[in-house]
Amino acid sequence: MKNTREAVLITVATLTMFGAGCAKKKVGALTPPSPATPTAAAPSNPAPAPARRDEGTPAPAPVAASKPSFPDAATRARIDQLLARIEDAYFDYNKHTLRPDAIKALQSDSSELRDILKDYPAYKLTIEGHADERGSAEYNLQLGQARAESAKAYLVQVGITGDQLGVVSYGKEKPVCNEADEACYQKNRRIHIVALSTQN
């Protein structure tokens, strides 16, 4: 009887220990492992941070290439060619209004001249007014001025800026012909256009 009781106690104790061990295993199996804390890998070459700009300071404006106000040597040579092809405009005796042949002379290549000059505001032309030898020096200076002004008005109408056209009168001081006849007088009643500009 004593042996039977001891055997029962040993069996109960064994079962109790066995049951406790299984319960621990079940609890351990049911508990999920704690997740590993991820660590961000530092970049080997971090990108540089963009430069901060003061909010009150405006961004610098792009620098535009400035256009020259004076033509280069090749363009000046072309202007000289055009001026040489524009014939002197001639006038009637004691008149300063443009005749049809004078208008035709001024029309010659004046459009191309206009297109070149508009890009070079520092380049200027001078319109010279001339008269024949008859009359006083003072009167011929006034007549030459009026003739130069008439030619300027026409060229401004064509589209050449008035600021690029100067006028001067030589009256009867610079004749191209010295004979005392009408054919010679006609050659002296004229306007002539020259380039006067100098580079600043």
Tab-separated table of C-alpha atoms in Angstrom, residues 72-188:
chain	number	residue	atom	x	y	z
A	72	ASP	CA	32.326	97.293	-87.457
A	73	ALA	CA	34.723	97.959	-90.340
A	74	ALA	CA	32.885	95.686	-92.797
A	75	THR	CA	29.534	97.339	-92.088
A	76	ARG	CA	31.048	100.814	-92.375
A	77	ALA	CA	32.476	99.832	-95.757
A	78	ARG	CA	29.007	98.719	-96.870
A	79	ILE	CA	27.516	102.041	-95.720
A	80	ASP	CA	30.181	103.890	-97.700
A	81	GLN	CA	29.271	101.840	-100.784
A	82	LEU	CA	25.609	102.731	-100.378
A	83	LEU	CA	26.386	106.424	-99.911
A	84	ALA	CA	28.535	106.387	-103.035
A	85	ARG	CA	25.634	104.873	-105.005
A	86	ILE	CA	23.128	107.419	-103.715
A	87	GLU	CA	23.619	110.197	-106.218
A	88	ASP	CA	23.569	113.838	-105.253
A	89	ALA	CA	20.064	115.284	-105.444
A	90	TYR	CA	19.854	118.398	-107.624
A	91	PHE	CA	17.590	121.446	-107.326
A	92	ASP	CA	16.161	124.145	-109.541
A	93	TYR	CA	17.459	127.696	-109.360
A	94	ASN	CA	16.448	129.440	-106.117
A	95	LYS	CA	14.411	126.359	-105.077
A	96	HIS	CA	14.761	123.905	-102.197
A	97	THR	CA	11.894	121.502	-102.963
A	98	LEU	CA	12.862	118.031	-104.150
A	99	ARG	CA	12.389	117.428	-107.856
A	100	PRO	CA	11.292	113.961	-109.089
A	101	ASP	CA	14.864	113.178	-110.180
A	102	ALA	CA	16.128	114.238	-106.717
A	103	ILE	CA	13.638	111.902	-105.045
A	104	LYS	CA	14.768	109.098	-107.342
A	105	ALA	CA	18.377	109.773	-106.394
A	106	LEU	CA	17.545	109.601	-102.678
A	107	GLN	CA	15.501	106.431	-103.121
A	108	SER	CA	18.532	104.587	-104.448
A	109	ASP	CA	19.616	102.139	-101.717
A	110	SER	CA	18.097	104.288	-98.944
A	111	SER	CA	16.014	101.346	-97.661
A	112	GLU	CA	19.090	99.189	-97.116
A	113	LEU	CA	20.867	102.149	-95.547
A	114	ARG	CA	17.904	102.587	-93.184
A	115	ASP	CA	17.991	98.898	-92.206
A	116	ILE	CA	21.694	99.112	-91.353
A	117	LEU	CA	21.555	102.413	-89.475
A	118	LYS	CA	18.716	101.374	-87.153
A	119	ASP	CA	21.081	98.868	-85.498
A	120	TYR	CA	23.803	101.474	-84.905
A	121	PRO	CA	22.367	104.594	-83.229
A	122	ALA	CA	25.806	106.167	-82.738
A	123	TYR	CA	26.491	106.200	-86.465
A	124	LYS	CA	25.400	109.471	-88.055
A	125	LEU	CA	25.235	110.940	-91.515
A	126	THR	CA	25.501	114.564	-92.595
A	127	ILE	CA	23.478	116.035	-95.439
A	128	GLU	CA	25.409	118.857	-97.065
A	129	GLY	CA	23.455	121.599	-98.792
A	130	HIS	CA	25.077	123.514	-101.693
A	131	ALA	CA	24.168	126.404	-104.010
A	132	ASP	CA	25.571	127.906	-107.180
A	133	GLU	CA	27.647	131.101	-107.176
A	134	ARG	CA	24.841	133.521	-107.949
A	135	GLY	CA	23.461	135.533	-105.056
A	136	SER	CA	24.980	136.643	-101.757
A	137	ALA	CA	26.899	134.312	-99.483
A	138	GLU	CA	24.273	134.728	-96.754
A	139	TYR	CA	21.384	133.935	-99.095
A	140	ASN	CA	23.133	130.854	-100.485
A	141	LEU	CA	23.874	129.582	-96.966
A	142	GLN	CA	20.143	129.776	-96.185
A	143	LEU	CA	19.255	128.114	-99.482
A	144	GLY	CA	21.765	125.324	-98.917
A	145	GLN	CA	20.339	124.760	-95.415
A	146	ALA	CA	16.788	124.557	-96.780
A	147	ARG	CA	17.884	122.028	-99.416
A	148	ALA	CA	19.596	119.863	-96.797
A	149	GLU	CA	16.485	120.023	-94.592
A	150	SER	CA	14.282	118.924	-97.519
A	151	ALA	CA	16.497	115.889	-98.127
A	152	LYS	CA	16.511	115.055	-94.409
A	153	ALA	CA	12.705	115.195	-94.267
A	154	TYR	CA	12.518	112.747	-97.150
A	155	LEU	CA	14.999	110.314	-95.558
A	156	VAL	CA	13.132	110.456	-92.242
A	157	GLN	CA	9.985	109.576	-94.191
A	158	VAL	CA	11.858	106.563	-95.604
A	159	GLY	CA	12.537	105.457	-92.009
A	160	ILE	CA	16.005	106.745	-91.095
A	161	THR	CA	15.977	108.228	-87.595
A	162	GLY	CA	16.204	112.007	-87.607
A	163	ASP	CA	18.766	111.870	-84.775
A	164	GLN	CA	21.156	110.123	-87.147
A	165	LEU	CA	20.868	112.804	-89.828
A	166	GLY	CA	22.675	116.069	-89.402
A	167	VAL	CA	22.484	118.976	-91.843
A	168	VAL	CA	25.039	121.595	-92.825
A	169	SER	CA	25.065	124.293	-95.483
A	170	TYR	CA	28.121	125.292	-97.445
A	171	GLY	CA	26.214	127.735	-99.637
A	172	LYS	CA	28.414	128.519	-102.627
A	173	GLU	CA	31.699	127.815	-100.823
A	174	LYS	CA	32.345	124.293	-102.162
A	175	PRO	CA	31.396	124.150	-105.841
A	176	VAL	CA	32.066	121.035	-107.872
A	177	CYS	CA	32.159	123.079	-111.071
A	178	ASN	CA	33.582	126.571	-111.668
A	179	GLU	CA	32.267	127.436	-115.133
A	180	ALA	CA	29.879	130.377	-115.397
A	181	ASP	CA	27.112	128.594	-117.295
A	182	GLU	CA	23.831	126.865	-116.480
A	183	ALA	CA	25.229	123.330	-116.860
A	184	CYS	CA	27.828	124.103	-114.200
A	185	TYR	CA	25.374	125.945	-111.966
A	186	GLN	CA	23.100	122.913	-112.021
A	187	LYS	CA	25.891	120.672	-110.687
A	188	ASN	CA	26.438	123.035	-107.759
